[in-house]
Amino acid sequence: MSKYMLDQILMQLKPAKVRLAKGEALFLQNDATVNFYCIITGKVKLIRNTIEGTQAVIHVALAGETFAEASIFSSEYHCSAIAVSESVIMSYRKSELLYYLEGAPDAMQGLLRVFSQQVRDLRLINEIKNIRSARDRILAFIESEMDSSREVFLNMSLKDLAYKIGLAHETFYRELKNLEKRSILKRHGNTLKLLNSIR
Amino acid sequence: MSKYMLDQILMQLKPAKVRLAKGEALFLQNDATVNFYCIITGKVKLIRNTIEGTQAVIHVALAGETFAEASIFSSEYHCSAIAVSESVIMSYRKSELLYYLEGAPDAMQGLLRVFSQQVRDLRLINEIKNIRSARDRILAFIESEMDSSREVFLNMSLKDLAYKIGLAHETFYRELKNLEKRSILKRHGNTLKLLNSIR
DNA sequence: CGAGTGATTGACTTAGATCAATGACCGTGG
DNA sequence: CCACGGTCATTGATCTAAGTCAATCACTCG
């Protein structure tokens, strides 16, 4: 995702393009780690089989996201990756990345920066999810993502955004509508704009 | 936190010990970044002043956690750090770390590993917070953290744990009790043990 | 001893999840 | 070109689990 300036590092590598049908697996838990991935389009869920026999969703990765980065440092995948919808994915060899990083300490530092940024963002989303009120949660999210013109461009569906901030999509739609009705925000297409509200 | 084997890197540095009274600030938003921190005891909240004038909690860091790592790569803190309770904090100079990493590519790779691990963990907590049922959320958390003897040692209060997984502490207490009553889990002191339940 | 905090339990309320149904909008294949 | 299957977006009705308020007890620390 360009947001993290990861491109410049990944650009140096020669990825393979993989196309997955809905429900198809990219890798399975305990497979030897060879690659890590970046989603071009689609959606992939990461699932761990627990000792109980139950399955736990570890993460749902959306377009633009990289995943299985931790696999770079382990020998086996600790979860399985299944396409939720038809997906196109770039596959990077972890060995190639490691080799490249050896010779490019700057890139390694860049990657460090990317990761620390990601940690920060995840902690923020985590915190946002602790806000009980749907309305406040939505506003907190927008405020955290908006640019100087108080707008957020959504690179995902409303449904996915609802999931991202931990709301039932119905609740999310309703609350958006509510906020529009009260002229607290405005929607055009894929952008949300926060109006100059006196909260 | 030893969990991430960060110690080995931090060990190479000469931190300063800082003691904060409750409510005291460690740094303020827009201060020049000089240090990053690791909490020995206590609790620190990270707060961002939004354009609205409102304050948003970005993160609450507990004992054992490092924070403001992203500051290593930026010139100003993007949030303020306030002690929630009396706290003892190790303060590491970011310049010292960067200098050390220059000369120790292995350490840099180690740090990369730590961060990628942290990203993985945060995504997991995020996912756990999407589980609506308090009971299932608690079980998911325990299953994700427990060792081979199905136990989790809690290095934080129940209240903090409740917060971490996004539950009101009352709800958390009640549900724990419930799970004990049904012999699904057992508590002794600071450990939770999942019994061989047929869920 | 008193202040402060965690742990616990009770009673109550409501906001948000859930179930359901519908329309819009694809892309696809016949 | 149209019918279809699929997904997103939207809205209504209903229900309940979890949040909130409140009070109490235990414990620690200075």
Coordinates of C-alpha atoms (C1' of nucleotides) in Angstrom, one line a residue:
Chain A
M1 CA 0.0 0.0 0.0
S2 CA 1.3 3.3 -1.1
K3 CA 0.3 4.7 2.3
Y4 CA 3.3 3.0 3.8
M5 CA 5.7 3.5 0.9
L6 CA 6.3 -0.2 0.8
D7 CA 6.1 -0.1 -3.0
Q8 CA 9.6 1.1 -3.3
I9 CA 10.9 -2.0 -1.6
L10 CA 8.6 -4.4 -3.3
M11 CA 9.4 -2.8 -6.6
Q12 CA 12.9 -4.3 -6.4
L13 CA 11.5 -7.8 -6.3
K14 CA 10.1 -10.0 -9.0
P15 CA 6.7 -11.2 -7.8
A16 CA 4.4 -13.8 -9.3
K17 CA 0.8 -13.0 -10.0
V18 CA -1.7 -15.5 -8.6
R19 CA -5.4 -15.6 -9.3
L20 CA -7.6 -17.3 -6.7
A21 CA -11.2 -18.4 -7.1
K22 CA -13.5 -17.8 -4.2
G23 CA -12.8 -20.3 -1.5
E24 CA -9.5 -21.3 -2.9
A25 CA -6.5 -21.6 -0.6
L26 CA -3.3 -19.7 -1.1
F27 CA -1.4 -21.7 1.5
L28 CA -2.3 -23.9 4.4
Q29 CA -1.3 -23.9 8.1
N30 CA 2.0 -25.7 8.6
D31 CA 3.1 -25.4 5.0
A32 CA 6.7 -24.3 4.6
T33 CA 6.9 -20.6 4.2
V34 CA 8.1 -19.6 0.8
N35 CA 6.3 -16.4 0.0
F36 CA 4.5 -13.4 1.5
Y37 CA 1.8 -11.6 -0.4
C38 CA 0.1 -8.4 -1.4
I39 CA -3.5 -8.3 -2.5
I40 CA -4.2 -6.5 -5.7
T41 CA -7.9 -7.1 -5.8
G42 CA -10.2 -9.2 -3.7
K43 CA -10.2 -10.4 -0.1
V44 CA -8.4 -13.1 1.8
K45 CA -9.1 -14.5 5.2
L46 CA -6.4 -16.0 7.4
I47 CA -7.6 -18.9 9.5
R48 CA -6.0 -20.8 12.3
N49 CA -7.1 -24.3 13.2
T50 CA -7.1 -24.4 17.0
I51 CA -6.4 -27.4 19.1
E52 CA -10.1 -27.6 19.7
G53 CA -10.7 -28.4 16.1
T54 CA -12.5 -25.0 15.8
Q55 CA -11.4 -22.5 13.3
A56 CA -10.5 -18.9 14.3
V57 CA -10.3 -16.1 11.9
I58 CA -7.0 -14.3 12.5
H59 CA -7.4 -11.5 10.0
V60 CA -9.2 -10.5 6.9
A61 CA -6.9 -8.9 4.4
L62 CA -8.3 -6.5 1.8
A63 CA -7.0 -5.1 -1.4
G64 CA -3.8 -3.2 -1.0
E65 CA -2.7 -5.1 2.1
T66 CA 0.3 -7.3 2.5
F67 CA 0.0 -10.4 4.7
A68 CA 2.0 -13.3 6.0
E69 CA 4.9 -10.9 6.5
A70 CA 5.7 -12.7 9.8
S71 CA 6.3 -15.8 7.7
I72 CA 9.5 -14.1 6.5
F73 CA 10.9 -15.0 9.9
S74 CA 9.4 -18.4 10.5
S75 CA 9.6 -21.7 8.7
E76 CA 5.9 -22.6 8.6
Y77 CA 2.7 -20.7 8.1
H78 CA 0.8 -20.6 11.4
C79 CA -2.5 -20.2 9.6
S80 CA -4.2 -20.8 6.3
A81 CA -5.1 -18.2 3.7
I82 CA -8.4 -18.6 1.9
A83 CA -9.8 -16.3 -0.7
V84 CA -13.1 -14.8 0.4
S85 CA -13.9 -13.6 -3.1
E86 CA -12.1 -14.0 -6.4
S87 CA -8.7 -12.4 -5.8
V88 CA -5.5 -11.3 -7.6
I89 CA -2.5 -11.5 -5.5
M90 CA 1.2 -10.7 -5.8
S91 CA 3.4 -13.3 -4.4
Y92 CA 6.9 -12.4 -3.3
R93 CA 9.6 -14.9 -2.4
K94 CA 10.8 -14.3 1.1
S95 CA 14.3 -15.5 0.3
E96 CA 14.5 -12.9 -2.4
L97 CA 13.4 -10.2 0.0
L98 CA 15.9 -11.3 2.7
Y99 CA 18.7 -11.3 0.1
Y100 CA 17.8 -7.9 -1.1
L101 CA 17.6 -6.5 2.4
E102 CA 21.1 -7.9 3.2
G103 CA 22.6 -5.6 0.6
A104 CA 20.3 -2.6 1.2
P105 CA 20.4 -1.5 4.8
D106 CA 18.4 1.6 3.9
A107 CA 15.6 -0.6 2.6
M108 CA 15.7 -2.6 5.8
Q109 CA 15.3 0.6 7.7
G110 CA 12.5 1.6 5.4
L111 CA 10.7 -1.6 6.1
L112 CA 11.2 -1.0 9.8
R113 CA 9.5 2.3 9.4
V114 CA 6.6 0.7 7.4
F115 CA 6.1 -1.9 10.2
S116 CA 6.2 0.6 13.0
Q117 CA 3.7 2.7 11.2
Q118 CA 1.5 -0.3 10.8
V119 CA 1.7 -1.1 14.5
R120 CA 0.7 2.5 15.2
D121 CA -2.3 2.2 12.8
L122 CA -3.4 -1.1 14.2
R123 CA -3.3 0.2 17.8
L124 CA -5.4 3.1 16.7
I125 CA -8.1 0.9 15.1
N126 CA -8.0 -1.2 18.2
E127 CA -8.7 1.8 20.3
I128 CA -11.4 2.9 18.0
K129 CA -13.1 -0.4 18.4
N130 CA -13.3 0.3 22.2
I131 CA -15.6 3.1 21.5
R132 CA -19.1 1.7 22.3
S133 CA -21.3 4.2 20.5
A134 CA -21.5 3.4 16.7
R135 CA -21.8 7.1 16.0
D136 CA -18.7 8.1 17.9
R137 CA -16.8 5.2 16.6
I138 CA -17.5 6.2 13.0
L139 CA -16.6 9.8 13.7
A140 CA -13.4 8.7 15.4
F141 CA -12.5 6.7 12.4
I142 CA -13.1 9.4 10.0
E143 CA -11.3 12.0 12.1
S144 CA -8.3 9.7 12.2
E145 CA -8.2 9.1 8.5
M146 CA -9.4 12.3 6.9
D147 CA -7.1 14.7 5.1
S148 CA -6.8 18.5 5.6
S149 CA -10.0 19.0 3.6
R150 CA -11.8 16.7 6.1
E151 CA -12.3 14.0 3.6
V152 CA -11.7 10.3 3.5
F153 CA -11.5 8.4 0.3
L154 CA -12.7 4.8 0.8
N155 CA -10.8 2.2 -1.0
M156 CA -13.2 -0.5 0.2
S157 CA -16.9 -1.1 0.3
L158 CA -19.0 0.3 3.1
K159 CA -19.6 -3.2 4.2
D160 CA -15.9 -3.9 4.6
L161 CA -15.4 -0.7 6.4
A162 CA -18.1 -1.6 8.8
Y163 CA -16.3 -4.8 9.5
K164 CA -13.0 -3.0 9.9
I165 CA -14.3 -0.8 12.6
G166 CA -16.3 -3.7 14.1
L167 CA -19.9 -2.7 13.4
A168 CA -22.7 -4.7 11.9
H169 CA -23.0 -3.3 8.4
E170 CA -26.7 -2.5 8.9
T171 CA -25.8 -0.4 12.0
F172 CA -23.1 1.3 10.0
Y173 CA -25.4 2.2 7.1
R174 CA -28.1 3.5 9.5
E175 CA -25.6 5.6 11.4
L176 CA -24.1 7.1 8.2
K177 CA -27.6 8.1 7.1
N178 CA -28.2 9.6 10.5
L179 CA -25.1 11.7 10.3
E180 CA -26.0 12.9 6.9
K181 CA -29.4 13.8 8.0
R182 CA -28.0 15.9 10.8
S183 CA -25.5 17.4 8.3
I184 CA -22.5 16.1 10.2
L185 CA -21.1 14.4 7.2
K186 CA -21.6 14.2 3.5
R187 CA -21.1 11.4 1.0
H188 CA -20.2 11.6 -2.6
G189 CA -19.4 8.3 -4.1
N190 CA -16.5 6.8 -2.4
T191 CA -15.6 9.7 -0.1
L192 CA -16.9 10.8 3.2
K193 CA -16.6 14.4 4.2
L194 CA -16.9 15.6 7.7
L195 CA -18.7 18.9 7.8
N196 CA -17.8 21.7 10.1
S197 CA -19.9 20.5 12.8
I198 CA -20.2 21.9 16.3
R199 CA -20.3 18.5 18.0
Chain B
M1 CA 8.5 -7.6 26.4
S2 CA 10.4 -10.9 26.4
K3 CA 7.6 -12.3 24.3
Y4 CA 9.1 -10.5 21.4
M5 CA 12.8 -10.9 22.3
L6 CA 13.2 -7.2 22.1
D7 CA 15.3 -7.3 25.2
Q8 CA 18.4 -8.4 23.4
I9 CA 18.4 -5.3 21.4
L10 CA 17.4 -2.9 24.1
M11 CA 20.0 -4.4 26.3
Q12 CA 22.7 -2.9 24.1
L13 CA 21.4 0.6 24.9
K14 CA 21.7 2.8 27.9
P15 CA 18.3 3.9 28.9
A16 CA 17.3 6.4 31.5
K17 CA 14.7 5.5 34.1
V18 CA 11.8 7.9 34.4
R19 CA 9.2 8.0 37.1
L20 CA 5.9 9.5 36.4
A21 CA 3.2 10.5 38.8
K22 CA -0.4 9.8 37.8
G23 CA -1.5 12.4 35.2
E24 CA 2.0 13.5 34.4
A25 CA 3.0 13.9 30.8
L26 CA 6.0 12.0 29.3
F27 CA 5.9 14.0 26.1
L28 CA 3.5 16.2 24.3
Q29 CA 2.1 16.2 20.8
N30 CA 4.5 18.1 18.4
D31 CA 7.4 17.8 20.7
A32 CA 10.6 16.9 18.9
T33 CA 11.1 13.1 19.1
V34 CA 14.1 12.2 21.1
N35 CA 13.2 9.0 22.9
F36 CA 11.1 5.9 22.7
Y37 CA 9.9 4.1 25.7
C38 CA 9.3 0.9 27.5
I39 CA 7.0 0.6 30.5
I40 CA 8.3 -1.2 33.5
T41 CA 5.4 -0.7 35.7
G42 CA 2.3 1.4 35.4
K43 CA 0.1 2.5 32.5
V44 CA 0.4 5.2 29.9
K45 CA -2.2 6.6 27.5
L46 CA -1.4 8.1 24.2
I47 CA -3.7 10.9 23.2
R48 CA -4.1 12.9 20.1
N49 CA -5.6 16.3 20.0
T50 CA -7.8 16.4 17.0
I51 CA -8.5 19.4 14.8
E52 CA -11.9 19.5 16.5
G53 CA -10.4 20.2 19.8
T54 CA -11.5 16.9 21.0
Q55 CA -9.1 14.4 22.4
A56 CA -8.8 10.9 21.0
V57 CA -7.1 8.0 22.8
I58 CA -4.7 6.4 20.4
H59 CA -3.5 3.6 22.6
V60 CA -3.2 2.6 26.2
A61 CA 0.2 1.0 26.9
L62 CA 0.7 -1.4 29.7
A63 CA 3.6 -2.7 31.6
G64 CA 6.0 -4.5 29.3
E65 CA 5.0 -2.6 26.3
T66 CA 7.2 -0.3 24.2
F67 CA 5.6 2.7 22.7
A68 CA 6.3 5.7 20.4
E69 CA 8.4 3.4 18.3
A70 CA 7.2 5.1 15.2
S71 CA 8.7 8.3 16.6
I72 CA 12.1 6.8 15.7
F73 CA 11.3 7.7 12.1
S74 CA 9.6 11.0 12.5
S75 CA 10.7 14.3 13.9
E76 CA 7.7 15.1 16.1
Y77 CA 5.5 13.1 18.3
H78 CA 2.0 12.9 16.8
C79 CA 0.4 12.4 20.2
S80 CA 0.9 13.1 23.9
A81 CA 1.8 10.4 26.5
I82 CA 0.1 10.7 29.9
A83 CA 0.6 8.4 32.8
V84 CA -2.7 6.8 33.8
S85 CA -1.2 5.6 37.0
E86 CA 2.1 6.1 38.7
S87 CA 4.6 4.6 36.2
V88 CA 8.2 3.7 35.8
I89 CA 9.5 3.9 32.3
M90 CA 12.7 3.2 30.5
S91 CA 13.6 5.9 28.1
Y92 CA 15.8 5.0 25.1
R93 CA 17.4 7.6 22.8
K94 CA 16.3 7.0 19.3
S95 CA 19.6 8.3 18.0
E96 CA 21.4 5.7 20.0
L97 CA 19.2 3.0 18.6
L98 CA 19.6 4.1 15.1
Y99 CA 23.4 4.3 15.5
Y100 CA 23.5 0.8 17.0
L101 CA 21.3 -0.6 14.2
E102 CA 23.6 0.8 11.6
G103 CA 26.4 -1.3 12.8
A104 CA 24.3 -4.4 13.6
P105 CA 22.3 -5.5 10.6
D106 CA 21.3 -8.7 12.5
A107 CA 19.8 -6.6 15.2
M108 CA 17.9 -4.6 12.6
Q109 CA 16.5 -7.8 11.2
G110 CA 15.7 -8.9 14.7
L111 CA 13.7 -5.7 15.2
L112 CA 11.9 -6.3 11.9
R113 CA 10.9 -9.7 13.2
V114 CA 9.6 -8.1 16.5
F115 CA 7.6 -5.6 14.6
S116 CA 6.1 -8.1 12.2
Q117 CA 5.2 -10.3 15.1
Q118 CA 3.5 -7.4 16.7
V119 CA 1.5 -6.6 13.6
R120 CA 0.3 -10.2 13.6
D121 CA -0.7 -10.0 17.2
L122 CA -2.5 -6.7 16.8
R123 CA -4.4 -8.0 13.8
L124 CA -5.5 -11.0 15.9
I125 CA -6.7 -8.8 18.8
N126 CA -8.5 -6.8 16.2
E127 CA -10.2 -9.8 14.9
I128 CA -11.1 -11.0 18.4
K129 CA -12.8 -7.7 19.0
N130 CA -15.1 -8.4 16.1
I131 CA -16.6 -11.4 18.0
R132 CA -19.8 -10.1 19.4
S133 CA -20.5 -12.6 22.1
A134 CA -18.5 -11.8 25.3
R135 CA -18.2 -15.5 26.1
D136 CA -16.8 -16.4 22.6
R137 CA -14.6 -13.4 22.7
I138 CA -13.0 -14.4 25.9
L139 CA -12.6 -18.0 24.8
A140 CA -11.0 -16.9 21.5
F141 CA -8.6 -14.7 23.5
I142 CA -7.6 -17.5 25.8
E143 CA -7.2 -20.0 23.0
S144 CA -5.0 -17.6 21.2
E145 CA -2.7 -17.0 24.1
M146 CA -2.7 -20.3 26.0
D147 CA 0.3 -22.6 26.2
S148 CA 0.3 -26.3 25.6
S149 CA -1.1 -26.9 29.1
R150 CA -4.0 -24.7 28.1
E151 CA -3.1 -22.0 30.5
V152 CA -2.6 -18.3 30.2
F153 CA -0.6 -16.3 32.7
L154 CA -2.0 -12.8 33.0
N155 CA 0.5 -10.1 33.4
M156 CA -2.1 -7.5 33.8
S157 CA -5.2 -7.0 35.9
L158 CA -8.5 -8.5 34.8
K159 CA -9.8 -5.0 34.4
D160 CA -7.0 -4.2 31.9
L161 CA -7.6 -7.5 30.1
A162 CA -11.3 -6.6 29.8
Y163 CA -10.3 -3.4 28.2
K164 CA -7.8 -5.1 25.9
I165 CA -10.4 -7.3 24.4
G166 CA -13.0 -4.5 24.4
L167 CA -15.4 -5.6 27.1
A168 CA -16.8 -3.6 30.0
H169 CA -15.0 -5.1 33.0
E170 CA -18.3 -6.0 34.7
T171 CA -19.3 -8.1 31.7
F172 CA -15.9 -9.7 31.7
Y173 CA -16.1 -10.6 35.4
R174 CA -19.5 -12.0 35.0
E175 CA -18.7 -14.1 32.0
L176 CA -15.5 -15.5 33.7
K177 CA -17.6 -16.6 36.6
N178 CA -20.1 -18.2 34.3
L179 CA -17.4 -20.1 32.5
E180 CA -16.1 -21.3 35.8
K181 CA -19.5 -22.3 36.9
R182 CA -19.9 -24.4 33.8
S183 CA -16.4 -25.8 34.3
I184 CA -15.1 -24.5 31.0
L185 CA -12.3 -22.7 32.7
K186 CA -10.5 -22.5 36.0
R187 CA -8.7 -19.6 37.7
H188 CA -5.9 -19.8 40.1
G189 CA -4.4 -16.5 40.9
N190 CA -3.1 -14.9 37.8
T191 CA -3.6 -17.8 35.4
L192 CA -6.6 -18.9 33.5
K193 CA -6.8 -22.5 32.5
L194 CA -9.1 -23.8 29.8
L195 CA -10.6 -27.2 30.8
N196 CA -11.1 -30.0 28.3
S197 CA -14.4 -28.8 27.3
I198 CA -16.7 -30.2 24.7
R199 CA -17.9 -26.9 23.5
Chain C
dC1 C1' -6.3 4.9 59.2
dG2 C1' -8.0 6.7 54.8
dA3 C1' -7.4 7.0 50.0
dG4 C1' -7.2 4.6 45.8
dT5 C1' -7.9 0.7 43.0
dG6 C1' -9.3 -3.9 41.6
dA7 C1' -12.9 -7.3 42.0
dT8 C1' -17.6 -8.5 42.4
dT9 C1' -22.5 -8.5 42.2
dG10 C1' -27.2 -6.5 41.4
dA11 C1' -30.7 -4.0 38.7
dC12 C1' -32.0 -1.7 34.6
dT13 C1' -31.9 0.0 29.9
dT14 C1' -30.8 0.5 25.5
dA15 C1' -28.1 0.6 21.5
dG16 C1' -26.7 -2.4 18.4
dA17 C1' -27.0 -7.2 16.5
dT18 C1' -29.9 -10.2 14.1
dC19 C1' -33.3 -11.7 10.9
dA20 C1' -35.6 -10.5 6.8
dA21 C1' -36.8 -8.4 2.6
dT22 C1' -36.0 -5.4 -1.3
dG23 C1' -33.7 -2.7 -5.0
dA24 C1' -29.6 -1.5 -7.6
dC25 C1' -25.9 -3.0 -10.1
dC26 C1' -22.9 -5.7 -11.9
dG27 C1' -20.9 -9.6 -15.1
dT28 C1' -21.8 -13.8 -17.5
dG29 C1' -23.4 -17.1 -20.3
dG30 C1' -26.9 -18.8 -23.3
Chain D
dC1 C1' -30.0 -8.9 -25.5
dC2 C1' -32.0 -10.7 -21.4
dA3 C1' -32.3 -13.6 -17.5
dC4 C1' -29.6 -15.3 -13.8
dG5 C1' -26.8 -15.4 -9.7
dG6 C1' -24.1 -12.7 -6.7
dT7 C1' -22.9 -8.9 -3.9
dC8 C1' -23.6 -4.3 -2.0
dA9 C1' -26.7 -1.0 -0.1
dT10 C1' -30.7 0.0 2.3
dT11 C1' -34.6 -0.2 5.5
dG12 C1' -37.9 -2.3 8.8
dA13 C1' -39.0 -4.9 13.1
dT14 C1' -37.6 -7.3 17.0
dC15 C1' -34.9 -8.9 20.8
dT16 C1' -31.4 -9.5 24.0
dA17 C1' -26.8 -9.4 25.4
dA18 C1' -23.8 -6.3 27.0
dG19 C1' -23.2 -1.6 28.7
dT20 C1' -24.1 1.5 32.5
dC21 C1' -25.0 3.0 37.2
dA22 C1' -24.4 1.8 41.8
dA23 C1' -22.9 -0.3 45.9
dT24 C1' -19.8 -3.3 48.5
dC25 C1' -15.6 -5.7 49.9
dA26 C1' -10.8 -6.7 49.9
dC27 C1' -6.3 -5.1 49.6
dT28 C1' -2.3 -2.2 49.5
dC29 C1' 0.4 1.7 50.5
dG30 C1' 2.0 5.6 52.6

